């Protein structure tokens, strides 16, 4: 990857991460809490995919009229299924289930673990060989973010919520890399659109089944959260993120280290949280590891990095 491609990958990655950063507080708004529940986590998961899937039908039809439609071949369908399992069902469902029980600040732990998981899968799937220095920066950065989030949340929450977050992290990384493998031929936009359209026979009926029986009883802020995760978290954000991962999955994955802190910035106006000096210091430390990791060599498998 040359310098121009690296800059492009990092730019697209930053756009995607910025859009994804509001996913946690917006999901929290959508599902509510145990004491004040709003939309069902199942409706949020499958409803947002159904909305994005219907938009994707229109997008693919427009691409067809323009003569730019890329139809998946038989060998690509398993990757489409893996991607769908990760980003349509696994990550959003288990994240929504967890956020019913824990605040979004604690849920941001999952975004702290995603860079390392994405980097490992990216190195294996794309046959890249990061240097020891790169891995050291990734581990240190992830450790900083994890330590901060544990401190910020007031300790580790035991029980089902942490299991949900662990599953969300693992399936999310798998979906990211699966989509990145498809992007070079299908294109970033068409990858997520094909995944969403193929899932419509599942997402539409499940969303209808779990839809609120009294929509008027749901708060406006909850519906706002649902609209956001449908348009940006489930659709537009992937346009940028898959394009970035296809250009350089291992290196771009480190940008995710910044996502928890962007999530906190978005949570200030949404949840009324205070951004203190400790948060800023941790953010600067993590950004320093991202910058250092960016300078570390990453080479193809079989060649010393």
CSV table of C-alpha atoms in Angstrom, one decimal:
chain,number,residue,atom,x,y,z
A,1,UNK,CA,0.0,0.0,0.0
A,2,UNK,CA,1.6,3.3,-1.1
A,3,UNK,CA,1.3,6.6,0.8
A,4,UNK,CA,-1.6,7.9,-1.3
A,5,UNK,CA,-3.6,4.7,-0.7
A,6,UNK,CA,-2.8,4.8,3.0
A,7,UNK,CA,-4.0,8.4,3.4
A,8,UNK,CA,-7.2,7.4,1.5
A,9,UNK,CA,-7.8,4.4,3.7
A,10,UNK,CA,-7.3,6.4,6.9
A,11,UNK,CA,-9.6,9.1,5.7
A,12,UNK,CA,-12.4,6.7,4.8
A,13,UNK,CA,-11.8,4.9,8.1
A,14,UNK,CA,-12.1,8.1,10.1
A,15,UNK,CA,-15.4,9.0,8.3
A,16,UNK,CA,-16.8,5.5,9.1
A,17,UNK,CA,-15.7,5.5,12.7
A,18,UNK,CA,-17.2,9.0,13.3
A,19,UNK,CA,-20.5,7.8,12.0
A,20,UNK,CA,-20.3,4.5,14.1
A,21,UNK,CA,-19.2,6.4,17.2
A,22,UNK,CA,-22.8,7.6,17.9
A,23,UNK,CA,-24.1,4.0,17.6
A,24,UNK,CA,-23.8,3.2,21.4
A,25,UNK,CA,-25.6,6.3,22.8
A,26,UNK,CA,-28.2,6.1,20.0
A,27,UNK,CA,-28.8,2.4,20.6
A,28,UNK,CA,-29.1,3.2,24.3
A,29,UNK,CA,-31.7,5.8,23.5
A,30,UNK,CA,-33.6,3.4,21.3
A,31,UNK,CA,-33.8,0.5,23.7
A,32,UNK,CA,-34.1,2.4,26.9
A,33,UNK,CA,-33.3,0.8,30.3
A,34,UNK,CA,-34.6,-2.1,32.3
A,35,UNK,CA,-36.6,0.4,34.4
A,36,UNK,CA,-37.8,2.5,31.5
A,37,UNK,CA,-37.8,0.2,28.4
A,38,UNK,CA,-38.5,1.6,25.0
A,39,UNK,CA,-38.1,-0.3,21.7
A,40,UNK,CA,-37.3,-4.0,21.9
A,41,UNK,CA,-33.6,-4.8,21.2
A,42,UNK,CA,-34.9,-7.4,18.7
A,43,UNK,CA,-36.9,-4.7,16.9
A,44,UNK,CA,-34.0,-2.3,16.9
A,45,UNK,CA,-31.7,-5.0,15.4
A,46,UNK,CA,-33.9,-6.3,12.7
A,47,UNK,CA,-35.9,-3.1,12.1
A,48,UNK,CA,-32.8,-1.1,11.4
A,49,UNK,CA,-31.6,-3.8,9.0
A,50,UNK,CA,-35.0,-3.8,7.3
A,51,UNK,CA,-35.1,0.0,6.8
A,52,UNK,CA,-31.5,-0.1,5.4
A,53,UNK,CA,-32.4,-3.1,3.3
A,54,UNK,CA,-35.3,-1.3,1.6
A,55,UNK,CA,-33.1,1.7,0.9
A,56,UNK,CA,-30.5,-0.7,-0.5
A,57,UNK,CA,-33.0,-2.1,-3.0
A,58,UNK,CA,-33.4,1.4,-4.4
A,59,UNK,CA,-29.7,1.9,-4.5
A,60,UNK,CA,-29.0,-1.3,-6.3
A,61,UNK,CA,-31.7,-0.6,-8.9
A,62,UNK,CA,-30.1,2.8,-9.5
A,63,UNK,CA,-26.7,1.2,-9.9
A,64,UNK,CA,-28.3,-1.3,-12.4
A,65,UNK,CA,-29.8,1.6,-14.5
A,66,UNK,CA,-26.3,3.2,-14.5
A,67,UNK,CA,-24.8,0.0,-15.7
A,68,UNK,CA,-22.6,-0.3,-12.6
A,69,UNK,CA,-24.3,-3.2,-10.8
A,70,UNK,CA,-21.9,-5.9,-9.6
A,71,UNK,CA,-23.8,-9.2,-8.9
A,72,UNK,CA,-22.2,-11.6,-6.4
A,73,UNK,CA,-20.9,-14.8,-7.9
A,74,UNK,CA,-21.5,-18.2,-6.3
A,75,UNK,CA,-18.1,-18.2,-4.6
A,76,UNK,CA,-18.9,-14.9,-2.8
A,77,UNK,CA,-22.2,-16.0,-1.2
A,78,UNK,CA,-20.4,-17.7,1.8
A,79,UNK,CA,-18.6,-14.4,2.5
A,80,UNK,CA,-22.0,-12.5,2.2
A,81,UNK,CA,-23.4,-14.9,4.8
A,82,UNK,CA,-20.5,-14.4,7.2
A,83,UNK,CA,-20.8,-10.6,6.8
A,84,UNK,CA,-24.5,-10.7,7.4
A,85,UNK,CA,-24.1,-12.9,10.5
A,86,UNK,CA,-21.6,-10.4,11.9
A,87,UNK,CA,-22.9,-6.9,11.0
A,88,UNK,CA,-26.7,-7.5,10.5
A,89,UNK,CA,-27.4,-9.9,13.4
A,90,UNK,CA,-24.5,-10.6,15.8
A,91,UNK,CA,-23.0,-7.2,16.6
A,92,UNK,CA,-26.2,-5.0,16.7
A,93,UNK,CA,-28.3,-7.6,18.5
A,94,UNK,CA,-25.9,-8.4,21.3
A,95,UNK,CA,-25.0,-4.8,21.7
A,96,UNK,CA,-28.6,-3.8,22.0
A,97,UNK,CA,-29.2,-6.6,24.5
A,98,UNK,CA,-26.3,-5.5,26.6
A,99,UNK,CA,-27.2,-1.8,26.5
A,100,UNK,CA,-30.5,-2.6,28.2
A,101,UNK,CA,-28.5,-3.4,31.3
A,102,UNK,CA,-25.4,-1.3,31.2
A,103,UNK,CA,-24.7,2.3,30.2
A,104,UNK,CA,-23.2,3.2,26.8
A,105,UNK,CA,-19.9,4.1,28.5
A,106,UNK,CA,-19.5,0.5,29.7
A,107,UNK,CA,-20.8,-0.7,26.3
A,108,UNK,CA,-17.9,1.2,24.7
A,109,UNK,CA,-15.6,-1.5,26.0
A,110,UNK,CA,-16.6,-3.6,22.9
A,111,UNK,CA,-15.3,-0.9,20.6
A,112,UNK,CA,-12.0,-0.9,22.5
A,113,UNK,CA,-11.6,-4.6,21.8
A,114,UNK,CA,-12.7,-4.5,18.1
A,115,UNK,CA,-9.4,-3.1,16.8
A,116,UNK,CA,-7.3,-6.0,18.0
A,117,UNK,CA,-9.9,-8.5,16.8
A,118,UNK,CA,-10.2,-6.8,13.4
A,119,UNK,CA,-6.4,-6.6,13.1
A,120,UNK,CA,-5.9,-10.3,13.9
A,121,UNK,CA,-8.6,-11.4,11.4
A,122,UNK,CA,-7.4,-8.9,8.8
A,123,UNK,CA,-3.8,-10.2,9.1
A,124,UNK,CA,-5.0,-13.8,8.5
A,125,UNK,CA,-7.5,-13.1,5.7
A,126,UNK,CA,-5.4,-10.6,3.8
A,127,UNK,CA,-2.2,-12.5,4.4
A,128,UNK,CA,-0.5,-9.5,6.0
A,129,UNK,CA,2.4,-9.7,8.4
A,130,UNK,CA,2.4,-6.8,10.9
A,131,UNK,CA,5.7,-6.1,12.8
A,132,UNK,CA,6.1,-6.7,16.5
A,133,UNK,CA,6.0,-2.9,17.0
A,134,UNK,CA,2.6,-2.7,15.3
A,135,UNK,CA,1.2,-5.4,17.6
A,136,UNK,CA,2.7,-3.7,20.6
A,137,UNK,CA,1.0,-0.4,19.7
A,138,UNK,CA,-2.3,-2.2,19.1
A,139,UNK,CA,-2.1,-4.1,22.4
A,140,UNK,CA,-1.1,-1.0,24.4
A,141,UNK,CA,-3.8,1.2,22.8
A,142,UNK,CA,-6.5,-1.4,23.4
A,143,UNK,CA,-5.3,-1.8,27.0
A,144,UNK,CA,-5.5,1.9,27.5
A,145,UNK,CA,-9.0,2.1,26.2
A,146,UNK,CA,-10.1,-0.9,28.1
A,147,UNK,CA,-8.6,0.4,31.3
A,148,UNK,CA,-10.3,3.8,30.8
A,149,UNK,CA,-13.7,2.3,30.1
A,150,UNK,CA,-13.6,0.1,33.1
A,151,UNK,CA,-12.6,3.1,35.3
A,152,UNK,CA,-15.3,5.3,33.6
A,153,UNK,CA,-18.0,2.7,34.2
A,154,UNK,CA,-17.1,2.2,37.8
A,155,UNK,CA,-15.9,-1.4,37.5
A,156,UNK,CA,-16.6,-4.5,35.5
A,157,UNK,CA,-20.3,-5.5,35.3
A,158,UNK,CA,-20.7,-9.2,35.9
A,159,UNK,CA,-23.4,-11.3,34.2
A,160,UNK,CA,-25.0,-11.6,30.8
A,161,UNK,CA,-24.2,-8.1,29.7
A,162,UNK,CA,-20.5,-8.8,29.4
A,163,UNK,CA,-21.1,-12.0,27.6
A,164,UNK,CA,-23.3,-10.1,25.1
A,165,UNK,CA,-20.5,-7.6,24.6
A,166,UNK,CA,-18.0,-10.3,24.0
A,167,UNK,CA,-20.2,-11.9,21.4
A,168,UNK,CA,-20.8,-8.5,19.8
A,169,UNK,CA,-17.1,-7.8,19.6
A,170,UNK,CA,-16.3,-11.1,18.0
A,171,UNK,CA,-19.1,-11.2,15.4
A,172,UNK,CA,-18.5,-7.5,14.6
A,173,UNK,CA,-14.9,-8.1,13.7
A,174,UNK,CA,-15.8,-11.1,11.6
A,175,UNK,CA,-18.4,-9.1,9.7
A,176,UNK,CA,-16.0,-6.2,9.1
A,177,UNK,CA,-13.4,-8.5,7.5
A,178,UNK,CA,-15.9,-10.5,5.5
A,179,UNK,CA,-17.2,-7.3,4.0
A,180,UNK,CA,-13.7,-6.0,3.3
A,181,UNK,CA,-12.9,-9.2,1.4
A,182,UNK,CA,-15.9,-8.6,-0.9
A,183,UNK,CA,-15.3,-4.9,-1.4
A,184,UNK,CA,-12.5,-4.9,-4.1
A,185,UNK,CA,-14.8,-6.6,-6.6
A,186,UNK,CA,-18.3,-5.5,-5.6
A,187,UNK,CA,-17.5,-2.1,-4.2
A,188,UNK,CA,-18.0,-0.8,-0.7
A,189,UNK,CA,-21.5,0.5,-1.2
A,190,UNK,CA,-22.8,-2.6,-3.0
A,191,UNK,CA,-21.3,-5.0,-0.4
A,192,UNK,CA,-23.5,-3.8,2.5
A,193,UNK,CA,-26.4,-3.3,0.1
A,194,UNK,CA,-26.3,-6.8,-1.1
A,195,UNK,CA,-26.0,-8.1,2.4
A,196,UNK,CA,-29.0,-6.1,3.6
A,197,UNK,CA,-31.1,-7.0,0.6
A,198,UNK,CA,-30.4,-10.7,1.0
A,199,UNK,CA,-31.4,-10.5,4.6
A,200,UNK,CA,-34.8,-8.8,4.0
A,201,UNK,CA,-36.7,-12.2,4.0
A,202,UNK,CA,-35.5,-12.5,7.6
A,203,UNK,CA,-35.3,-8.9,8.9
A,204,UNK,CA,-38.7,-7.7,7.7
A,205,UNK,CA,-40.9,-10.4,9.4
A,206,UNK,CA,-38.8,-10.4,12.6
A,207,UNK,CA,-39.0,-6.6,12.8
A,208,UNK,CA,-42.8,-6.7,12.2
A,209,UNK,CA,-43.1,-9.4,14.9
A,210,UNK,CA,-41.2,-7.3,17.5
A,211,UNK,CA,-42.6,-3.9,16.5
A,212,UNK,CA,-44.2,-1.9,19.3
A,213,UNK,CA,-47.9,-2.4,19.7
A,214,UNK,CA,-48.3,1.2,20.8
A,215,UNK,CA,-45.8,3.3,18.8
A,216,UNK,CA,-47.1,6.5,20.3
A,217,UNK,CA,-46.0,5.3,23.8
A,218,UNK,CA,-42.4,5.3,22.6
A,219,UNK,CA,-40.5,8.5,23.2
A,220,UNK,CA,-39.3,10.8,20.4
A,221,UNK,CA,-35.7,10.4,21.5
A,222,UNK,CA,-36.1,6.6,21.2
A,223,UNK,CA,-37.4,6.9,17.6
A,224,UNK,CA,-34.5,9.3,16.9
A,225,UNK,CA,-32.0,6.7,18.0
A,226,UNK,CA,-33.7,4.1,15.9
A,227,UNK,CA,-33.6,6.3,12.8
A,228,UNK,CA,-29.9,7.1,13.3
A,229,UNK,CA,-28.8,3.5,13.7
A,230,UNK,CA,-30.9,2.5,10.6
A,231,UNK,CA,-29.5,5.2,8.3
A,232,UNK,CA,-25.9,5.7,9.6
A,233,UNK,CA,-24.9,2.8,11.7
A,234,UNK,CA,-26.4,0.1,9.5
A,235,UNK,CA,-26.0,1.7,6.0
A,236,UNK,CA,-24.0,4.8,5.2
A,237,UNK,CA,-21.3,4.2,7.8
A,238,UNK,CA,-20.4,0.9,6.0
A,239,UNK,CA,-19.9,2.7,2.7
A,240,UNK,CA,-16.9,4.4,4.2
A,241,UNK,CA,-15.7,1.6,6.5
A,242,UNK,CA,-15.6,-1.2,4.0
A,243,UNK,CA,-13.8,1.0,1.6
A,244,UNK,CA,-11.2,1.8,4.2
A,245,UNK,CA,-10.7,-1.9,5.3
A,246,UNK,CA,-10.3,-3.0,1.7
A,247,UNK,CA,-7.4,-0.6,1.3
A,248,UNK,CA,-5.6,-1.7,4.5
A,249,UNK,CA,-7.5,-3.7,7.1
A,250,UNK,CA,-4.7,-4.2,9.6
A,251,UNK,CA,-3.6,-0.5,9.8
A,252,UNK,CA,-7.0,1.0,9.4
A,253,UNK,CA,-8.3,-1.1,12.3
A,254,UNK,CA,-6.3,1.0,14.7
A,255,UNK,CA,-8.5,4.0,14.0
A,256,UNK,CA,-11.2,2.1,16.0
A,257,UNK,CA,-9.2,2.9,19.1
A,258,UNK,CA,-10.5,6.5,18.8
A,259,UNK,CA,-14.1,5.4,18.5
A,260,UNK,CA,-14.9,5.0,22.3
A,261,UNK,CA,-13.8,8.6,22.9
A,262,UNK,CA,-15.9,9.9,20.0
A,263,UNK,CA,-18.8,7.9,21.5
A,264,UNK,CA,-18.3,9.7,24.8
A,265,UNK,CA,-18.2,13.1,23.0
A,266,UNK,CA,-21.6,12.2,21.4
A,267,UNK,CA,-22.9,11.0,24.7
A,268,UNK,CA,-22.4,14.4,26.4
A,269,UNK,CA,-25.4,16.1,24.7
A,270,UNK,CA,-27.4,12.9,24.5
A,271,UNK,CA,-26.9,11.5,28.0
A,272,UNK,CA,-25.8,14.7,29.9
A,273,UNK,CA,-22.4,13.2,30.7
A,274,UNK,CA,-19.4,15.4,31.7
A,275,UNK,CA,-16.2,15.3,29.7
A,276,UNK,CA,-13.4,15.6,32.3
A,277,UNK,CA,-9.7,16.1,32.0
A,278,UNK,CA,-9.0,12.4,32.7
A,279,UNK,CA,-11.0,11.5,29.6
A,280,UNK,CA,-8.9,14.0,27.5
A,281,UNK,CA,-5.6,12.6,28.8
A,282,UNK,CA,-6.6,9.1,28.0
A,283,UNK,CA,-7.7,10.2,24.6
A,284,UNK,CA,-4.4,11.8,23.9
A,285,UNK,CA,-2.5,8.7,25.0
A,286,UNK,CA,-4.6,6.4,22.8
A,287,UNK,CA,-4.2,8.7,19.8
A,288,UNK,CA,-0.4,8.6,20.4
A,289,UNK,CA,-0.5,4.8,20.1
A,290,UNK,CA,-2.5,5.1,16.9
A,291,UNK,CA,0.0,7.5,15.4
A,292,UNK,CA,2.9,5.3,16.5
A,293,UNK,CA,1.2,2.2,15.0
A,294,UNK,CA,0.7,4.0,11.8
A,295,UNK,CA,4.5,4.4,11.5
A,296,UNK,CA,5.1,0.7,12.1
A,297,UNK,CA,5.7,-1.5,9.0
A,298,UNK,CA,3.1,-3.9,7.7
A,299,UNK,CA,4.1,-6.4,5.0
A,300,UNK,CA,2.6,-9.4,3.2
A,301,UNK,CA,2.8,-12.9,4.7
A,302,UNK,CA,6.1,-14.7,4.2
A,303,UNK,CA,8.1,-11.5,4.1
A,304,UNK,CA,9.7,-9.9,7.2
A,305,UNK,CA,7.7,-6.8,8.1
